[in-house]
Short mmCIF file of C-alpha atoms and ligand atoms in Angstrom, two decimals:
data_model
loop_
_atom_site.label_atom_id
_atom_site.label_comp_id
_atom_site.label_asym_id
_atom_site.label_seq_id
_atom_site.Cartn_x
_atom_site.Cartn_y
_atom_site.Cartn_z
CA UNK A 1 290.82 145.76 -85.61
CA UNK A 2 289.48 147.06 -82.30
CA UNK A 3 286.83 148.89 -84.25
CA UNK A 4 285.48 145.90 -86.26
CA UNK A 5 285.33 143.80 -83.11
CA UNK A 6 283.24 146.45 -81.42
CA UNK A 7 280.91 146.67 -84.38
CA UNK A 8 280.45 142.90 -84.30
CA UNK A 9 279.60 143.10 -80.64
CA UNK A 10 276.80 145.47 -81.49
CA UNK A 11 275.35 143.01 -83.95
CA UNK A 12 275.38 140.03 -81.62
CA UNK A 13 275.87 140.75 -77.98
CA UNK A 14 278.11 138.89 -75.62
CA UNK A 15 276.98 136.19 -73.23
CA UNK A 16 278.21 135.69 -69.68
CA UNK A 17 278.39 131.90 -69.59
CA UNK A 18 277.68 129.38 -72.30
CA UNK A 19 278.73 128.30 -75.76
CA UNK A 20 279.35 130.28 -78.92
CA UNK A 21 279.18 128.30 -82.16
CA UNK A 22 281.03 130.37 -84.72
CA UNK A 23 281.84 129.99 -88.44
CA UNK A 24 278.63 128.21 -89.32
CA UNK A 25 277.76 128.46 -93.03
CA UNK A 26 274.93 131.01 -93.05
CA UNK A 27 272.46 128.71 -94.75
CA UNK A 28 273.03 126.00 -92.11
CA UNK A 29 272.22 128.05 -89.00
CA UNK A 30 268.64 126.86 -88.67
CA UNK A 31 269.65 123.27 -89.31
CA UNK A 32 272.21 123.51 -86.52
CA UNK A 33 269.52 124.84 -84.18
CA UNK A 34 267.28 121.90 -85.01
CA UNK A 35 270.06 119.32 -84.67
CA UNK A 36 270.94 120.67 -81.25
CA UNK A 37 267.30 120.90 -80.16
CA UNK A 38 267.65 124.61 -79.55
CA UNK A 39 264.43 125.69 -81.26
CA UNK A 40 262.62 125.52 -77.93
CA UNK A 41 265.49 126.56 -75.71
CA UNK A 42 264.27 128.36 -72.60
CA UNK A 43 267.27 130.54 -71.87
CA UNK A 44 268.90 133.36 -73.80
CA UNK A 45 269.77 132.43 -77.37
CA UNK A 46 271.35 134.76 -79.91
CA UNK A 47 271.37 133.95 -83.56
CA UNK A 48 273.21 135.75 -86.34
CA UNK A 49 273.15 134.98 -90.05
CA UNK A 50 274.86 136.57 -93.05
CA UNK A 51 277.49 138.21 -90.88
CA UNK A 52 280.65 139.34 -92.60
CA UNK A 53 283.56 137.03 -92.24
CA UNK A 54 287.03 137.42 -93.70
CA UNK A 55 287.43 133.64 -93.77
CA UNK A 56 284.04 132.64 -95.16
CA UNK A 57 282.50 135.67 -96.82
CA UNK A 58 279.22 135.27 -94.95
CA UNK A 59 278.85 133.26 -91.80
CA UNK A 60 276.38 132.42 -89.10
CA UNK A 61 276.84 132.40 -85.36
CA UNK A 62 274.83 131.03 -82.44
CA UNK A 63 275.34 132.00 -78.82
CA UNK A 64 273.71 129.83 -76.20
CA UNK A 65 273.63 131.06 -72.62
CA UNK A 66 274.23 128.60 -69.81
CA UNK A 67 274.66 125.60 -72.04
CA UNK A 68 277.72 123.39 -72.46
CA UNK A 69 277.35 120.56 -74.95
CA UNK A 70 278.67 117.04 -74.65
CA UNK A 71 281.10 116.35 -77.48
CA UNK A 72 279.03 113.59 -79.14
CA UNK A 73 276.06 115.94 -79.08
CA UNK A 74 277.88 118.88 -80.61
CA UNK A 75 279.78 116.76 -83.16
CA UNK A 76 276.51 115.99 -84.94
CA UNK A 77 276.58 119.50 -86.37
CA UNK A 78 279.83 118.69 -88.19
CA UNK A 79 277.67 117.08 -90.90
CA UNK A 80 276.14 120.45 -91.84
CA UNK A 81 278.79 122.81 -90.49
CA UNK A 82 282.21 121.17 -90.70
CA UNK A 83 283.88 124.57 -90.44
CA UNK A 84 282.23 125.46 -87.12
CA UNK A 85 284.28 126.46 -84.12
CA UNK A 86 283.12 126.19 -80.54
CA UNK A 87 284.00 128.81 -77.99
CA UNK A 88 283.19 128.08 -74.38
CA UNK A 89 282.51 131.27 -72.41
CA UNK A 90 282.96 131.65 -68.67
CA UNK A 91 282.45 135.06 -66.97
CA UNK A 92 282.43 136.84 -70.35
CA UNK A 93 285.83 135.36 -71.22
CA UNK A 94 286.93 132.62 -73.59
CA UNK A 95 287.71 129.52 -71.53
CA UNK A 96 288.25 127.09 -74.43
CA UNK A 97 288.14 126.95 -78.24
CA UNK A 98 287.77 123.85 -80.34
CA UNK A 99 286.78 122.59 -83.80
CA UNK A 100 283.88 120.23 -84.34
CA UNK A 101 284.74 116.71 -85.44
CA UNK A 102 282.76 114.35 -87.62
CA UNK A 103 281.49 111.59 -85.30
CA UNK A 104 281.88 107.87 -86.05
CA UNK A 105 278.16 107.22 -85.55
CA UNK A 106 275.15 109.32 -86.45
CA UNK A 107 271.67 108.78 -85.04
CA UNK A 108 268.25 110.35 -85.63
CA UNK A 109 269.21 113.47 -87.56
CA UNK A 110 269.95 112.09 -91.03
CA UNK A 111 267.46 110.44 -93.38
CA UNK A 112 268.51 107.32 -95.27
CA UNK A 113 268.59 108.16 -98.99
CA UNK A 114 267.12 104.75 -99.94
CA UNK A 115 263.35 105.18 -100.43
CA UNK A 116 262.85 101.44 -99.88
CA UNK A 117 264.64 101.47 -96.51
CA UNK A 118 262.44 100.48 -93.57
CA UNK A 119 263.39 103.76 -91.84
CA UNK A 120 261.57 105.66 -94.59
CA UNK A 121 258.47 103.50 -94.38
CA UNK A 122 257.97 102.98 -90.69
CA UNK A 123 258.74 105.10 -87.65
CA UNK A 124 262.29 103.90 -87.00
CA UNK A 125 265.10 106.01 -85.56
CA UNK A 126 267.85 106.13 -88.19
CA UNK A 127 271.35 104.90 -87.32
CA UNK A 128 274.46 105.19 -89.45
CA UNK A 129 278.10 104.29 -89.22
CA UNK A 130 280.40 106.92 -90.73
CA UNK A 131 282.54 104.91 -93.16
CA UNK A 132 284.35 107.87 -94.69
CA UNK A 133 284.92 111.17 -92.88
CA UNK A 134 286.79 113.07 -95.59
CA UNK A 135 284.40 112.33 -98.41
CA UNK A 136 281.38 112.00 -96.15
CA UNK A 137 279.75 108.55 -96.43
CA UNK A 138 277.30 107.03 -93.96
CA UNK A 139 276.30 103.36 -93.99
CA UNK A 140 272.73 102.71 -92.89
CA UNK A 141 272.54 100.27 -89.97
CA UNK A 142 269.29 98.90 -91.44
CA UNK A 143 269.44 98.71 -95.25
CA UNK A 144 273.28 98.77 -95.32
CA UNK A 145 273.28 101.26 -98.21
CA UNK A 146 275.58 104.28 -98.33
CA UNK A 147 274.18 107.78 -97.99
CA UNK A 148 276.78 110.22 -99.34
CA UNK A 149 277.09 113.97 -99.07
CA UNK A 150 275.15 114.63 -102.28
CA UNK A 151 272.22 112.40 -101.25
CA UNK A 152 272.08 113.47 -97.60
CA UNK A 153 268.97 115.10 -96.18
CA UNK A 154 268.07 115.85 -92.60
CA UNK A 155 265.05 114.83 -90.61
CA UNK B 1 275.01 81.04 -82.06
CA UNK B 2 272.28 80.33 -79.53
CA UNK B 3 269.63 83.07 -79.62
CA UNK B 4 271.59 85.02 -82.21
CA UNK B 5 269.63 86.55 -85.09
CA UNK B 6 270.90 86.04 -88.64
CA UNK B 7 270.13 89.17 -90.65
CA UNK B 8 273.26 89.71 -92.69
CA UNK B 9 275.85 87.12 -93.74
CA UNK B 10 278.46 89.06 -91.77
CA UNK B 11 276.52 88.63 -88.51
CA UNK B 12 278.15 85.22 -88.26
CA UNK B 13 281.91 84.74 -88.24
CA UNK B 14 283.80 82.49 -90.63
CA UNK B 15 283.97 79.84 -87.88
CA UNK B 16 280.23 80.06 -87.34
CA UNK B 17 279.63 79.64 -91.08
CA UNK B 18 281.77 76.49 -91.01
CA UNK B 19 279.92 75.23 -87.95
CA UNK B 20 276.58 75.62 -89.78
CA UNK B 21 277.93 73.80 -92.83
CA UNK B 22 279.16 70.92 -90.64
CA UNK B 23 275.79 70.69 -88.90
CA UNK B 24 274.02 70.78 -92.26
CA UNK B 25 276.14 67.78 -93.24
CA UNK B 26 274.72 65.89 -90.23
CA UNK B 27 271.19 66.71 -91.33
CA UNK B 28 271.91 65.59 -94.85
CA UNK B 29 272.93 62.20 -93.46
CA UNK B 30 269.95 62.07 -91.05
CA UNK B 31 267.29 64.56 -92.22
CA UNK B 32 264.58 63.44 -89.78
CA UNK B 33 265.52 64.19 -86.20
CA UNK B 34 262.69 65.28 -83.95
CA UNK B 35 264.79 67.64 -81.88
CA UNK B 36 262.45 70.64 -82.15
CA UNK B 37 259.24 68.97 -80.97
CA UNK B 38 258.69 71.51 -78.21
CA UNK B 39 259.31 74.49 -80.48
CA UNK B 40 257.20 76.84 -82.58
CA UNK B 41 258.72 78.38 -85.71
CA UNK B 42 256.94 81.41 -87.22
CA UNK B 43 257.35 82.03 -90.95
CA UNK B 44 256.23 85.56 -91.78
CA UNK B 45 256.21 86.24 -95.51
CA UNK B 46 255.32 89.89 -96.08
CA UNK B 47 255.91 89.17 -99.75
CA UNK B 48 255.35 85.78 -101.32
CA UNK B 49 258.30 83.49 -102.01
CA UNK B 50 257.00 79.96 -102.21
CA UNK B 51 260.39 78.33 -102.70
CA UNK B 52 262.10 79.89 -99.72
CA UNK B 53 259.08 79.46 -97.46
CA UNK B 54 258.63 75.77 -98.32
CA UNK B 55 262.31 75.14 -97.75
CA UNK B 56 262.13 76.67 -94.25
CA UNK B 57 258.86 74.92 -93.43
CA UNK B 58 260.23 71.61 -94.62
CA UNK B 59 263.34 72.12 -92.47
CA UNK B 60 261.26 72.97 -89.40
CA UNK B 61 258.78 70.13 -89.93
CA UNK B 62 261.52 67.53 -90.41
CA UNK B 63 262.86 68.53 -87.01
CA UNK B 64 259.42 68.09 -85.44
CA UNK B 65 258.67 71.79 -84.89
CA UNK B 66 255.23 73.35 -85.29
CA UNK B 67 255.04 76.06 -87.95
CA UNK B 68 252.77 79.11 -87.75
CA UNK B 69 252.64 82.25 -89.88
CA UNK B 70 251.44 83.62 -93.18
CA UNK B 71 252.56 83.27 -96.78
CA UNK B 72 251.48 86.70 -98.03
CA UNK B 73 250.51 89.93 -96.29
CA UNK B 74 246.95 89.83 -97.64
CA UNK B 75 246.03 87.06 -95.22
CA UNK B 76 247.28 88.82 -92.11
CA UNK B 77 246.76 91.86 -89.94
CA UNK B 78 249.44 93.57 -92.04
CA UNK B 79 246.77 94.35 -94.58
CA UNK B 80 244.80 96.14 -91.89
CA UNK B 81 247.74 98.52 -91.57
CA UNK B 82 249.52 97.01 -88.58
CA UNK B 83 253.11 98.19 -88.31
CA UNK B 84 256.01 95.77 -88.67
CA UNK B 85 257.00 96.67 -85.12
CA UNK B 86 253.64 95.53 -83.72
CA UNK B 87 253.41 92.38 -85.86
CA UNK B 88 256.86 91.26 -84.73
CA UNK B 89 256.21 92.07 -81.06
CA UNK B 90 252.97 90.09 -81.17
CA UNK B 91 254.35 87.09 -83.01
CA UNK B 92 257.41 86.91 -80.79
CA UNK B 93 255.01 86.06 -77.95
CA UNK B 94 253.78 83.01 -79.86
CA UNK B 95 256.96 81.59 -81.41
CA UNK B 96 260.48 80.59 -80.39
CA UNK B 97 262.05 81.89 -83.59
CA UNK B 98 260.88 84.05 -86.48
CA UNK B 99 261.76 83.52 -90.14
CA UNK B 100 260.76 86.55 -92.18
CA UNK B 101 260.80 87.86 -95.69
CA UNK B 102 259.87 91.47 -96.35
CA UNK B 103 260.02 93.79 -99.38
CA UNK B 104 261.77 96.64 -97.52
CA UNK B 105 265.52 96.76 -97.02
CA UNK B 106 266.52 96.83 -93.37
CA UNK B 107 263.22 95.34 -92.20
CA UNK B 108 264.86 92.21 -90.82
CA UNK B 109 267.44 94.17 -88.82
CA UNK B 110 264.67 96.30 -87.36
CA UNK B 111 262.59 93.21 -86.57
CA UNK B 112 265.54 91.59 -84.79
CA UNK B 113 265.73 94.67 -82.55
CA UNK B 114 262.06 94.67 -81.51
CA UNK B 115 261.62 90.88 -81.32
CA UNK B 116 261.91 88.92 -78.06
CA UNK B 117 263.07 85.87 -80.02
CA UNK B 118 265.79 85.48 -82.68
CA UNK B 119 265.02 86.41 -86.29
CA UNK B 120 266.30 84.70 -89.44
CA UNK B 121 266.23 86.93 -92.51
CA UNK B 122 264.76 85.12 -95.51
CA UNK B 123 265.28 88.17 -97.74
CA UNK B 124 264.82 91.90 -97.05
CA UNK B 125 264.20 93.65 -100.36
CA UNK B 126 267.38 93.94 -102.40
CA UNK B 127 269.57 93.80 -99.31
CA UNK B 128 270.40 90.39 -97.80
CA UNK B 129 269.42 86.74 -98.09
CA UNK B 130 271.99 85.02 -95.86
CA UNK B 131 270.49 81.52 -95.89
CA UNK B 132 270.92 81.49 -99.67
CA UNK B 133 274.59 82.37 -99.18
CA UNK B 134 275.06 79.59 -96.64
CA UNK B 135 273.46 77.01 -98.92
CA UNK B 136 275.70 78.22 -101.75
CA UNK B 137 278.76 77.78 -99.51
CA UNK B 138 277.53 74.34 -98.52
CA UNK B 139 277.07 73.36 -102.16
CA UNK B 140 280.52 74.63 -103.11
CA UNK B 141 282.22 72.81 -100.26
CA UNK B 142 280.26 69.65 -100.91
CA UNK B 143 281.14 69.54 -104.62
CA UNK B 144 284.75 70.65 -104.33
CA UNK B 145 285.67 69.10 -100.99
CA UNK B 146 286.95 72.47 -99.79
CA UNK B 147 286.16 76.18 -99.81
CA UNK B 148 289.79 77.25 -100.07
CA UNK B 149 291.67 78.57 -103.12
CA UNK B 150 288.89 78.01 -105.65
CA UNK B 151 288.30 79.75 -108.98
CA UNK B 152 284.70 80.94 -109.01
CA UNK B 153 282.93 82.55 -111.97
CA UNK B 154 279.79 84.63 -111.63
CA UNK B 155 277.81 85.07 -114.85
CA UNK B 156 275.04 87.51 -115.77
CA UNK B 157 273.56 90.30 -113.67
CA UNK B 158 276.28 91.07 -111.15
CA UNK B 159 275.00 94.56 -110.42
CA UNK B 160 271.58 93.91 -108.89
CA UNK B 161 271.96 90.32 -107.72
CA UNK B 162 272.12 90.35 -103.92
CA UNK B 163 272.94 86.63 -104.05
CA UNK B 164 276.13 87.38 -105.94
CA UNK B 165 277.12 90.24 -103.62
CA UNK B 166 276.82 88.34 -100.38
CA UNK B 167 278.35 85.11 -101.72
CA UNK B 168 281.29 87.17 -103.00
CA UNK B 169 281.73 88.75 -99.57
CA UNK B 170 281.57 85.36 -97.86
CA UNK B 171 284.03 83.77 -100.32
CA UNK B 172 286.55 86.51 -99.55
CA UNK B 173 287.26 84.50 -96.37
CA UNK B 174 288.62 81.59 -98.44
CA UNK B 175 291.24 82.99 -100.80
CA UNK B 176 288.93 82.74 -103.80
CA UNK B 177 289.88 84.00 -107.29
CA UNK B 178 286.88 85.70 -108.85
CA UNK B 179 285.94 85.67 -112.54
CA UNK B 180 283.19 88.18 -113.25
CA UNK B 181 281.31 87.86 -116.53
CA UNK B 182 278.61 90.42 -117.26
CA UNK B 183 277.40 93.00 -119.75
CA UNK B 184 279.08 96.38 -119.21
CA UNK B 185 275.84 97.74 -117.74
CA UNK B 186 275.58 95.03 -115.10
CA UNK B 187 279.08 94.86 -113.63
CA UNK B 188 279.70 94.05 -109.99
CA UNK B 189 279.31 97.27 -107.92
CA UNK B 190 282.54 98.96 -106.92
CA UNK B 191 281.73 98.58 -103.21
CA UNK B 192 281.91 94.78 -103.58
CA UNK B 193 285.06 94.97 -105.72
CA UNK B 194 286.62 97.17 -103.04
CA UNK B 195 285.90 94.42 -100.53
CA UNK B 196 287.75 91.87 -102.72
CA UNK B 197 290.72 94.22 -103.03
CA UNK B 198 290.81 94.94 -99.31
CA UNK B 199 291.21 91.22 -98.72
CA UNK B 200 294.15 91.21 -101.16
CA UNK B 201 292.32 88.89 -103.55
CA UNK B 202 292.08 89.09 -107.32
CA UNK B 203 289.17 89.45 -109.70
CA UNK B 204 289.05 89.43 -113.48
CA UNK B 205 286.25 90.98 -115.51
CA UNK B 206 284.99 89.65 -118.83
CA UNK B 207 282.10 90.21 -121.18
CA UNK B 208 282.37 86.72 -122.77
CA UNK B 209 281.67 83.47 -120.99
CA UNK B 210 283.64 81.10 -123.24
CA UNK B 211 287.18 81.87 -122.10
CA UNK B 212 286.21 81.57 -118.44
CA UNK B 213 284.67 78.09 -118.50
CA UNK B 214 287.96 76.09 -118.77
CA UNK B 215 289.52 78.03 -115.88
CA UNK B 216 287.02 77.65 -113.08
CA UNK B 217 285.77 75.21 -110.45
CA UNK B 218 282.36 76.83 -109.93
CA UNK B 219 280.16 78.48 -112.56
CA UNK B 220 277.51 80.52 -110.78
CA UNK B 221 274.80 81.53 -113.24
CA UNK B 222 272.24 84.31 -112.68
CA UNK B 223 269.25 85.62 -114.55
CA UNK B 224 269.45 88.81 -116.61
CA UNK B 225 266.23 90.82 -116.45
CA UNK B 226 265.16 93.09 -119.26
CA UNK B 227 263.96 95.76 -116.82
CA UNK B 228 267.56 96.29 -115.66
CA UNK B 229 268.54 97.90 -118.95
CA UNK B 230 268.00 101.60 -119.66
CA UNK B 231 267.99 100.86 -123.36
CA UNK B 232 265.93 97.80 -124.43
CA UNK B 233 268.08 97.49 -127.57
CA UNK B 234 271.08 96.89 -125.35
CA UNK B 235 269.27 93.95 -123.73
CA UNK B 236 268.47 92.46 -127.13
CA UNK B 237 272.14 92.72 -128.07
CA UNK B 238 273.50 90.92 -125.01
CA UNK B 239 270.76 88.52 -123.96
CA UNK B 240 272.11 85.54 -125.90
CA UNK B 241 275.69 85.99 -124.72
CA UNK B 242 274.92 84.83 -121.20
CA UNK B 243 273.11 81.59 -121.93
CA UNK B 244 274.88 78.38 -120.97
CA UNK B 245 274.51 75.47 -123.41
CA UNK B 246 275.75 71.93 -122.93
CA UNK B 247 278.12 72.20 -125.90
CA UNK B 248 280.00 75.00 -124.12
CA UNK B 249 281.10 72.64 -121.35
CA UNK B 250 283.40 70.42 -123.45
CA UNK B 251 286.59 72.11 -122.27
CA UNK B 252 285.52 72.46 -118.65
CA UNK B 253 287.53 70.99 -115.77
CA UNK B 254 286.15 67.66 -114.54
CA UNK B 255 285.41 69.09 -111.08
CA UNK B 256 283.45 72.06 -112.44
CA UNK B 257 279.92 72.38 -111.06
CA UNK B 258 277.16 74.75 -112.19
CA UNK B 259 275.14 76.61 -109.58
CA UNK B 260 272.08 78.83 -109.96
CA UNK B 261 269.88 80.34 -107.22
CA UNK B 262 266.73 79.41 -109.21
CA UNK B 263 264.24 80.00 -110.67
CA UNK B 264 265.90 80.07 -114.07
CA UNK B 265 264.30 81.53 -117.15
CA UNK B 266 266.41 80.71 -120.21
CA UNK B 267 269.98 81.29 -119.03
CA UNK B 268 270.73 77.56 -118.78
CA UNK B 269 269.36 75.42 -121.60
CA UNK B 270 267.57 72.18 -120.67
CA UNK B 271 270.26 70.03 -122.29
CA UNK B 272 272.60 71.05 -119.45
CA UNK B 273 270.33 69.47 -116.83
CA UNK B 274 271.51 65.94 -117.59
CA UNK B 275 275.18 66.86 -117.51
CA UNK B 276 276.77 65.63 -114.24
CA UNK B 277 278.19 69.13 -113.86
CA UNK B 278 274.70 70.57 -113.35
CA UNK B 279 274.20 70.98 -109.62
CA UNK B 280 271.43 73.59 -109.28
CA UNK B 281 268.61 71.26 -108.24
CA UNK B 282 270.72 69.56 -105.58
CA UNK B 283 271.81 73.03 -104.50
CA UNK B 284 268.17 73.87 -103.75
CA UNK B 285 267.76 70.67 -101.74
CA UNK B 286 270.86 71.57 -99.72
CA UNK B 287 268.93 74.65 -98.60
CA UNK B 288 266.74 72.44 -96.42
CA UNK B 289 269.75 70.96 -94.56
CA UNK B 290 271.33 74.37 -94.06
CA UNK B 291 268.05 75.75 -92.70
CA UNK B 292 267.71 72.76 -90.37
CA UNK B 293 271.21 73.51 -89.12
CA UNK B 294 270.37 77.17 -88.54
CA UNK B 295 267.13 76.47 -86.69
CA UNK B 296 268.81 73.88 -84.47
CA UNK B 297 271.89 76.02 -83.74
CA UNK B 298 270.00 79.25 -83.04
CA UNK B 299 267.45 77.49 -80.83
CA UNK B 300 270.39 75.93 -79.00
CA UNK B 301 269.33 72.28 -79.28
CA UNK B 302 272.69 71.25 -80.74
CA UNK B 303 276.12 72.19 -79.43
ZN1 LIG C 401 268.63 102.67 -94.91
#
């Protein structure tokens, strides 16, 4: 146990203060970075993909130094990484752990699936109400049509 | 309702719907009241719809308002590639209220958010057409004396008809029993049926019109379009099953009235037109009174 933990540490080093987003599906890591606007982050950022995980097989992890997210900001990633866990780090120690939750409203990040929706024709910020959290369904504020998990794409 | 946009039928409460119907009744009794003489109404038709536009312009003119706008995008700056956002912002400097029709779904909601003045949706793609729904409610109440506890049949294309969807939603406020007659391919979408169930109301589905006619108070006919069928043979098989002929009305209740959003193609034969149960032309006229009521209420010139 001690041994595997140490080996993991070698792969992705520890941060002093900040947020660790763990248990991200490997293929969603870059999407999570985009959703959280971390692609141009100016402080230390550590990214791991295809790491071994007993729970998930392969997983991704992101460690963001000196950044603590607001919950409505971080909950956006639940759409692509519902399994993600957040670990808040203070002085190299775990200060809090929590799961992400699917928010009741989603803005900007999701595209409406309806090609005839005004948001796909003109430069309009998308807005959705989450009408079903278990079997993910978003109702477009504009065209009122439902974008479901299988038709969902990200901006 | 003052300064409130009407984009979706659910933007107004049940009480507000009733208020509009009552006001429309006043305008039916006295259609010419010059209460909007100081007002400018813009009608922006990004896709042509002569019927709806004339109905709005007639409503505005009868109230003394000035009407500006365009009847198709070709005659406007839209053709030069101006965005909807910019067109609406510009026009909302010139008018007190905007009536718009647009081929994209969600366009009216977006316009209501960038406009300085209220917006009335006169149809946004396949999404909403709330003034049609209000004139349907007006016609139902007028012919039946009430909106409560009625048996209403919808016939034809129940899948793609936005008119049917939003009238069904609105009628769910009035303990309606729904009778849904359509080919298997064109059934009412499950999202709308869910809405009926959530309100603890009942619906029955049929593929034949004949057994429904004696049971109902309102027969709401719609047009079946060939393009809606994957298999053209299927259309050929069903097309004659959803045509209403005068002889089919012998067993109907005396209070039954036939509605249709118009234009019709062949789904109601001409021999029905002279039957006192035919109400579809009056229904279209009612649209003017309902639109007068909306303009007056949203501009705040009536209480
Ligand atoms: Zn949409």
